[in-house]
Tab-separated table of C-alpha atoms and ligand atoms in Angstrom:
chain	number	residue	atom	x	y	z
A	1	MET	CA	124.133	132.515	59.416
A	2	HIS	CA	127.161	130.172	59.102
A	3	VAL	CA	130.011	132.008	57.381
A	4	PRO	CA	131.453	129.776	54.696
A	5	SER	CA	135.190	129.626	53.974
A	6	LYS	CA	136.379	129.118	50.493
A	7	CYS	CA	134.821	129.293	47.042
A	8	ARG	CA	134.359	125.857	45.402
A	9	VAL	CA	135.608	127.066	42.095
A	10	CYS	CA	138.551	129.495	42.848
A	11	ARG	CA	139.294	128.919	46.540
A	12	GLU	CA	139.042	132.664	47.242
A	13	PRO	CA	136.963	133.673	50.347
A	14	ALA	CA	133.278	132.717	49.826
A	15	ILE	CA	130.396	135.013	50.407
A	16	ILE	CA	127.635	132.394	50.388
A	17	ASP	CA	127.058	128.722	51.439
A	18	LEU	CA	124.687	126.709	49.464
A	19	PRO	CA	124.011	123.414	51.268
A	20	ARG	CA	121.774	122.175	48.420
A	21	HIS	CA	124.868	122.289	46.188
A	22	ASN	CA	127.044	121.233	49.097
A	23	ALA	CA	129.361	124.193	48.372
A	24	ASN	CA	130.385	127.769	49.044
A	25	PHE	CA	130.926	130.400	46.345
A	26	CYS	CA	132.692	133.757	46.006
A	27	ALA	CA	130.634	136.649	44.515
A	28	GLU	CA	131.770	136.057	40.966
A	29	HIS	CA	131.217	132.287	40.959
A	30	PHE	CA	127.874	132.719	42.767
A	31	LEU	CA	126.664	135.045	40.013
A	32	GLU	CA	127.902	132.454	37.467
A	33	LEU	CA	125.921	129.756	39.179
A	34	CYS	CA	122.803	131.884	38.992
A	35	ARG	CA	123.365	132.533	35.244
A	36	ARG	CA	123.932	128.870	34.657
A	37	GLN	CA	120.655	127.899	36.539
A	38	VAL	CA	118.589	130.318	34.552
A	39	THR	CA	120.125	129.337	31.243
A	40	LYS	CA	119.555	125.733	32.084
A	41	ALA	CA	115.891	126.432	32.884
A	42	ILE	CA	115.442	128.345	29.605
A	43	GLU	CA	117.126	125.572	27.651
A	44	GLN	CA	115.580	122.618	29.452
A	45	TRP	CA	112.059	123.851	29.017
A	46	LYS	CA	112.523	125.986	25.917
A	47	LEU	CA	111.190	129.023	27.808
A	48	LEU	CA	112.515	131.829	25.648
A	49	ASP	CA	114.109	132.570	22.212
A	50	HIS	CA	116.472	135.456	21.626
A	51	ASP	CA	113.747	136.732	19.177
A	52	ASP	CA	111.129	136.930	21.803
A	53	ARG	CA	109.902	140.415	22.843
A	54	ILE	CA	109.752	139.938	26.543
A	55	LEU	CA	107.645	141.747	29.116
A	56	VAL	CA	108.828	141.188	32.757
A	57	ALA	CA	106.222	141.825	35.364
A	58	VAL	CA	108.141	143.835	38.035
A	59	SER	CA	106.969	144.375	41.604
A	60	GLY	CA	110.116	146.084	42.919
A	61	GLY	CA	110.983	143.004	44.912
A	62	LYS	CA	114.139	140.898	44.612
A	63	ASP	CA	112.808	138.220	42.296
A	64	SER	CA	111.438	140.293	39.540
A	65	LEU	CA	114.377	142.704	39.563
A	66	ALA	CA	116.707	139.817	39.535
A	67	VAL	CA	115.038	138.168	36.575
A	68	TRP	CA	114.904	141.358	34.549
A	69	ASP	CA	118.583	141.860	35.288
A	70	LEU	CA	119.448	138.320	34.475
A	71	LEU	CA	117.566	138.250	31.177
A	72	ILE	CA	119.234	141.545	30.042
A	73	GLU	CA	122.592	140.228	31.018
A	74	LEU	CA	121.983	137.023	29.004
A	75	GLY	CA	121.284	139.060	25.957
A	76	TYR	CA	117.364	139.136	25.906
A	77	ARG	CA	115.268	142.127	24.916
A	78	ALA	CA	113.017	142.779	27.881
A	79	ASP	CA	110.789	145.701	28.990
A	80	GLY	CA	109.150	145.865	32.506
A	81	LEU	CA	105.564	146.230	33.640
A	82	TYR	CA	104.613	147.591	37.056
A	83	VAL	CA	101.045	147.394	38.312
A	84	GLY	CA	100.221	149.919	41.037
A	85	LEU	CA	97.936	147.953	43.428
A	86	GLY	CA	97.175	150.916	45.738
A	87	ILE	CA	98.375	149.101	48.951
A	88	GLY	CA	99.405	152.353	50.709
A	89	ASP	CA	103.083	152.967	51.349
A	90	TYR	CA	103.891	149.433	50.345
A	91	SER	CA	102.870	150.102	46.648
A	92	ASP	CA	104.484	153.644	46.647
A	93	VAL	CA	107.827	152.218	47.805
A	94	SER	CA	107.672	149.258	45.490
A	95	ALA	CA	107.088	151.500	42.461
A	96	ASP	CA	110.071	153.630	43.480
A	97	HIS	CA	112.301	150.472	43.373
A	98	ALA	CA	111.070	149.349	40.073
A	99	ARG	CA	111.530	152.881	38.555
A	100	ALA	CA	114.995	153.304	40.086
A	101	PHE	CA	116.113	150.017	38.567
A	102	ALA	CA	114.749	150.770	35.145
A	103	ARG	CA	116.354	154.177	35.231
A	104	SER	CA	119.719	152.773	36.307
A	105	ARG	CA	119.858	150.376	33.363
A	106	ASP	CA	118.143	152.649	30.889
A	107	LEU	CA	115.276	150.148	30.511
A	108	HIS	CA	111.709	150.701	29.551
A	109	LEU	CA	109.085	150.389	32.371
A	110	ILE	CA	105.323	150.395	31.569
A	111	GLU	CA	103.213	151.522	34.497
A	112	ILE	CA	99.484	150.734	35.067
A	113	SER	CA	97.635	152.010	38.110
A	114	LEU	CA	94.502	150.195	39.318
A	115	ARG	CA	93.114	153.244	41.000
A	116	GLY	CA	93.985	155.576	38.148
A	117	GLU	CA	92.814	153.399	35.311
A	118	TYR	CA	90.082	151.109	36.811
A	119	GLY	CA	88.818	153.141	39.734
A	120	TYR	CA	89.755	150.729	42.605
A	121	ASP	CA	92.571	149.410	44.701
A	122	ILE	CA	93.368	146.088	46.431
A	123	PRO	CA	92.213	146.996	49.992
A	124	THR	CA	88.874	148.245	48.530
A	125	ALA	CA	88.545	145.228	46.290
A	126	ALA	CA	89.048	142.936	49.262
A	127	LYS	CA	86.308	144.663	51.224
A	128	ALA	CA	83.976	144.744	48.225
A	129	THR	CA	84.259	141.022	47.466
A	130	ARG	CA	84.608	139.926	51.055
A	131	ARG	CA	87.529	137.681	50.233
A	132	VAL	CA	91.190	137.725	51.117
A	133	PRO	CA	93.143	140.482	49.439
A	134	CYS	CA	95.399	138.137	47.535
A	135	SER	CA	92.436	136.793	45.564
A	136	ALA	CA	91.450	140.198	44.008
A	137	CYS	CA	95.167	140.937	43.686
A	138	GLY	CA	96.048	137.839	41.807
A	139	LEU	CA	93.021	138.117	39.524
A	140	SER	CA	93.852	141.744	38.720
A	141	LYS	CA	97.515	141.071	38.104
A	142	ARG	CA	96.982	138.084	35.838
A	143	HIS	CA	94.342	139.993	33.765
A	144	LEU	CA	96.597	143.114	33.431
A	145	PHE	CA	99.728	141.150	32.720
A	146	ASP	CA	97.980	139.244	29.876
A	147	LYS	CA	96.319	142.366	28.489
A	148	ALA	CA	99.425	144.448	28.547
A	149	ALA	CA	101.520	141.773	26.695
A	150	ILE	CA	98.789	141.061	24.067
A	151	ASP	CA	97.882	144.719	23.407
A	152	ARG	CA	101.490	145.740	23.036
A	153	GLY	CA	102.693	142.900	20.955
A	154	TYR	CA	105.001	141.115	23.487
A	155	THR	CA	105.644	137.392	22.794
A	156	ALA	CA	106.449	136.319	26.337
A	157	LEU	CA	105.403	137.389	29.710
A	158	VAL	CA	107.981	136.728	32.456
A	159	THR	CA	107.381	136.608	36.211
A	160	GLY	CA	109.858	136.316	39.114
A	161	HIS	CA	108.436	133.217	40.686
A	162	ASN	CA	111.358	131.333	42.309
A	163	LEU	CA	111.841	127.794	43.587
A	164	ASP	CA	110.343	128.656	47.078
A	165	ASP	CA	107.249	130.113	45.573
A	166	GLU	CA	106.700	127.224	43.125
A	167	ALA	CA	107.354	124.511	45.762
A	168	ALA	CA	105.071	126.171	48.338
A	169	VAL	CA	102.215	126.463	45.749
A	170	LEU	CA	102.894	122.915	44.748
A	171	LEU	CA	102.661	121.721	48.356
A	172	GLY	CA	99.312	123.636	48.800
A	173	ASN	CA	97.889	122.159	45.534
A	174	THR	CA	99.065	118.628	46.509
A	175	LEU	CA	97.618	118.867	50.014
A	176	ARG	CA	94.258	119.452	48.447
A	177	TRP	CA	94.852	117.444	45.219
A	178	GLU	CA	93.974	120.363	43.106
A	179	ILE	CA	94.497	118.461	39.870
A	180	ASP	CA	93.665	121.356	37.469
A	181	TYR	CA	95.906	123.743	39.314
A	182	LEU	CA	98.611	121.116	39.389
A	183	ALA	CA	98.369	120.636	35.609
A	184	ARG	CA	99.001	124.320	35.010
A	185	GLN	CA	101.855	124.664	37.469
A	186	LEU	CA	104.592	124.707	34.869
A	187	PRO	CA	107.585	126.953	34.145
A	188	LEU	CA	106.182	127.465	30.651
A	189	LEU	CA	102.523	127.879	29.594
A	190	PRO	CA	102.503	128.318	25.740
A	191	ALA	CA	100.621	131.098	24.091
A	192	ARG	CA	97.047	130.566	23.015
A	193	ASP	CA	94.253	132.703	21.824
A	194	GLY	CA	94.262	135.892	23.954
A	195	PHE	CA	96.997	134.844	26.180
A	196	PRO	CA	100.757	135.381	25.867
A	197	LYS	CA	103.324	132.700	26.513
A	198	LYS	CA	104.006	132.703	30.245
A	199	VAL	CA	107.436	131.945	31.525
A	200	LYS	CA	109.111	131.565	34.954
A	201	PRO	CA	112.889	131.552	34.413
A	202	LEU	CA	113.778	131.621	38.179
A	203	VAL	CA	112.259	128.275	39.194
A	204	ARG	CA	115.790	126.752	39.605
A	205	LEU	CA	116.805	129.486	42.148
A	206	THR	CA	115.679	129.888	45.761
A	207	GLU	CA	114.591	133.212	47.212
A	208	ARG	CA	117.770	133.303	49.279
A	209	GLU	CA	119.720	133.128	46.007
A	210	THR	CA	117.575	135.799	44.232
A	211	ALA	CA	118.243	138.058	47.194
A	212	ALA	CA	121.893	137.383	47.127
A	213	TRP	CA	121.969	138.077	43.444
A	214	CYS	CA	120.486	141.520	44.100
A	215	VAL	CA	122.920	142.329	46.913
A	216	VAL	CA	126.009	141.258	44.966
A	217	ARG	CA	124.720	143.143	41.905
A	218	GLY	CA	123.888	146.344	43.887
A	219	ILE	CA	120.228	146.182	43.093
A	220	ASP	CA	118.086	148.113	45.760
A	221	TYR	CA	114.837	146.030	46.106
A	222	LEU	CA	111.930	146.312	48.386
A	223	VAL	CA	112.552	143.937	51.241
A	224	ASP	CA	109.085	144.138	52.984
A	225	GLU	CA	106.501	141.495	52.133
A	226	CYS	CA	103.123	142.703	51.149
A	227	PRO	CA	101.306	143.767	54.345
A	228	MET	CA	98.082	142.255	53.258
A	229	ALA	CA	99.631	138.767	52.675
A	230	VAL	CA	100.846	138.445	56.316
A	231	GLY	CA	99.704	135.124	57.752
A	232	ASN	CA	98.510	133.589	54.496
A	233	LYS	CA	98.811	129.806	53.775
A	234	HIS	CA	101.502	130.243	51.221
A	235	LEU	CA	103.891	131.558	53.886
A	236	HIS	CA	103.149	128.676	56.110
A	237	HIS	CA	103.908	126.229	53.360
A	238	LYS	CA	107.166	128.031	52.624
A	239	ALA	CA	108.186	127.654	56.375
A	240	THR	CA	107.208	123.980	56.361
A	241	LEU	CA	109.392	123.374	53.301
A	242	ASN	CA	112.215	125.276	54.791
A	243	ALA	CA	112.078	123.026	57.881
A	244	ILE	CA	112.254	119.971	55.672
A	245	GLU	CA	115.074	121.499	53.649
A	246	ALA	CA	117.080	122.213	56.803
A	247	GLU	CA	116.941	118.500	57.732
A	248	SER	CA	117.557	117.360	54.222
A	249	PRO	CA	119.124	119.820	51.830
A	250	GLY	CA	117.953	119.533	48.156
A	251	SER	CA	114.382	118.356	49.173
A	252	LYS	CA	112.702	121.543	47.903
A	253	ALA	CA	114.360	121.386	44.556
A	254	SER	CA	113.651	117.694	44.084
A	255	PHE	CA	110.041	118.107	45.201
A	256	TYR	CA	109.357	120.795	42.466
A	257	LEU	CA	111.675	119.756	39.754
A	258	ASN	CA	110.747	116.074	39.819
A	259	PHE	CA	107.118	117.200	39.841
A	260	VAL	CA	107.694	119.018	36.526
A	261	GLU	CA	109.697	116.179	35.128
A	262	ARG	CA	107.643	113.135	36.208
A	263	MET	CA	104.178	114.180	37.381
A	264	ALA	CA	103.265	117.087	35.204
A	265	PRO	CA	103.415	115.035	31.963
A	266	LEU	CA	100.818	112.690	33.464
A	267	LEU	CA	98.465	115.583	33.944
A	268	ALA	CA	98.877	116.949	30.377
A	269	GLY	CA	95.427	115.726	29.418
A	270	ARG	CA	93.825	117.981	32.125
A	271	LEU	CA	95.743	120.888	30.610
A	272	ALA	CA	94.386	120.152	27.141
A	273	ASP	CA	90.836	119.973	28.525
A	274	ASP	CA	91.286	123.350	30.080
A	275	ARG	CA	92.353	124.789	26.696
A	276	GLU	CA	88.897	124.105	24.993
A	277	ALA	CA	87.757	127.118	22.983
A	278	LEU	CA	86.841	130.122	25.271
A	279	GLY	CA	84.554	132.995	24.287
A	280	THR	CA	85.384	136.608	24.628
A	281	CYS	CA	84.282	138.960	27.413
A	282	ALA	CA	81.429	141.195	26.404
A	283	GLU	CA	82.993	144.214	28.018
A	284	CYS	CA	86.852	143.979	27.524
A	285	GLY	CA	87.268	141.198	24.879
A	286	ALA	CA	89.492	139.102	27.076
A	287	PRO	CA	89.086	135.261	26.733
A	288	THR	CA	86.511	133.934	29.233
A	289	SER	CA	84.170	131.015	29.749
A	290	GLY	CA	81.322	133.303	30.837
A	291	GLU	CA	79.704	136.290	29.252
A	292	VAL	CA	81.665	138.977	31.170
A	293	CYS	CA	85.178	137.995	32.525
A	294	ALA	CA	86.042	137.804	36.209
A	295	PHE	CA	88.111	140.950	36.000
A	296	CYS	CA	85.389	143.048	34.553
A	297	ARG	CA	83.041	141.739	37.206
A	298	LEU	CA	85.589	142.688	39.896
A	299	VAL	CA	86.026	146.239	38.498
A	300	THR	CA	82.282	146.729	38.569
A	301	VAL	CA	81.918	145.691	42.258
A	302	ALA	CA	85.196	147.259	43.539
A	303	SER	CA	84.934	150.607	41.661
A	304	ALA	CA	81.490	151.102	43.175
A	305	HIS	CA	82.608	150.433	46.669
A	306	GLU	CA	83.630	153.256	49.030
A	307	ARG	CA	87.301	153.556	49.282
A	308	VAL	CA	88.934	151.564	52.132
A	309	PRO	CA	92.053	152.784	53.834
A	310	VAL	CA	94.948	150.261	53.928
A	311	GLU	CA	95.693	150.247	57.684
A	312	LEU	CA	92.216	148.903	58.586
A	313	VAL	CA	92.543	145.815	56.427
A	314	THR	CA	96.175	145.283	57.406
A	315	ARG	CA	95.540	145.433	61.186
A	316	GLY	CA	92.541	143.106	60.861
A	317	ARG	CA	94.732	140.490	59.225
A	318	ARG	CA	97.681	140.537	61.471
B	401	LIG	P1	103.414	137.531	43.952
B	401	LIG	O1	102.198	137.412	43.246
B	401	LIG	O2	103.566	138.767	44.762
B	401	LIG	O3	104.041	136.221	44.500
B	401	LIG	O4	104.473	137.881	42.735
B	401	LIG	C1	104.772	136.946	41.700
B	401	LIG	C2	105.397	137.688	40.567
B	401	LIG	O5	104.342	138.588	40.008
B	401	LIG	C3	106.526	138.604	40.833
B	401	LIG	O6	107.844	137.929	40.808
B	401	LIG	C4	106.474	139.653	39.798
B	401	LIG	O7	107.042	139.014	38.560
B	401	LIG	C5	105.041	139.688	39.560
B	401	LIG	N1	104.346	140.896	40.328
B	401	LIG	C6	103.977	140.757	41.579
B	401	LIG	N2	103.464	142.074	41.966
B	401	LIG	C7	103.530	142.834	40.808
B	401	LIG	C8	103.188	144.209	40.452
B	401	LIG	N3	102.591	145.043	41.423
B	401	LIG	N4	103.455	144.714	39.292
B	401	LIG	C9	103.995	143.868	38.370
B	401	LIG	N5	104.419	142.629	38.595
B	401	LIG	C10	104.190	142.050	39.804
B	402	LIG	FE1	98.744	141.156	46.254
B	402	LIG	FE2	99.618	141.753	48.585
B	402	LIG	S1	100.597	141.832	46.613
B	402	LIG	S2	97.584	141.148	48.161
B	403	LIG	ZN1	135.198	131.845	43.186
B	404	LIG	ZN1	86.423	141.560	30.725
C-alpha cells in the first residue's frame, strides 16, 4: 500500500491515504472524519434520535463493532445482538470477538443461538433447503433481528452495512433490474407493524475505513470472511467496483449516494405497495403475507434434517 505523507488537517505524519477524499490523515483526524461521516448520514437521512433505544446487530467483524463503538462515542444508547449461526469455528471465534468488545466497554450483548433455540444451524439449513447457505442465513438473521428488537422494546435496529456492501448489492440489483429490492435499498427503513426501524449508519464509510477505525481504536475484530460465502456474487461485485474505483476514485460513493438521492425517490411508490397490510404468522406471530412465515417454514425443514458438518459444505463451495 502507498504510504502517505502528511495529514491534510494538521500536517503531522499520516497513517492512511483516502484517494476518494484526495487526502491523507493522521490517526486523530482520520477518526474525526469517520465520526463526521456517520453524523452526516444520521442527520442527512434522520436515521436516529438520541431518545432511540438502539439494538446493534454485531457479528464480531469490523463493521458491526465499528458502528457500535461509533454510536456509543457519539452519545447514543445501544445494546448489541449476536446470533450464533453454527458455522463451526467461524461462529465460535466471531462470538468471542463480539463478547470481548462488549466486555471491554461494559456494554450489554444479547446472544441467540440458532442450534440452541431453534434446533438447526446454517450448514444444515443449506443442505435441507438445497439452496446457497447465504439464503437461509439472511432469512434467519432478518427474522431474529426484527423479533429481538420488537420483543425487547428497541426502537431502532442498526446493522454494520458499509458503502462497499451497499454499492455491491446495488450493482447486483441493477444488473437484474430488481425494482422491488432497489426500492428497499435505503439507509433507513421506517418502523411499521411488527418491524422495527432499520438503520445503516455506516453507508458513507468504505470497508477499508471501518477496518482502519478498528485498528486505530484497538478493536480486535474477526478478519476472516464467512467460509460459506466464498465465491458468492456479492464478492465479485465488490471486486468489480474496486476496479472501477481504482481508475476513478469516488465512483463507488457517487454510484450509491446518488442512487439514494436521485433514484430511490422515484421508486417510493413501489415501497408503498410493498407495505400493504400483512397478516401474522400462525406459528410465531411475525408479519407475513402467507399463513406461516418463511422463517417458521425454514425451522421446520432445517430442524428435522440430520446435522451437517461445516467442512463438507465449505469444501464443496470453494
Ligand atoms: P452480512 O450479512 O454478513 O453482510 O452482515 C451484515 C450485517 O449484519 C453486519 O454488519 C452485522 O450488523 C449483521 N450481522 C451479520 N452476522 C451477524 C450475526 N451472526 N449476529 C448478529 N449480527 C450479524
Ligand atoms: Fe451467513 Fe456466511 S454469514 S452464510
Ligand atoms: Zn492530523
Ligand atoms: Zn413464523
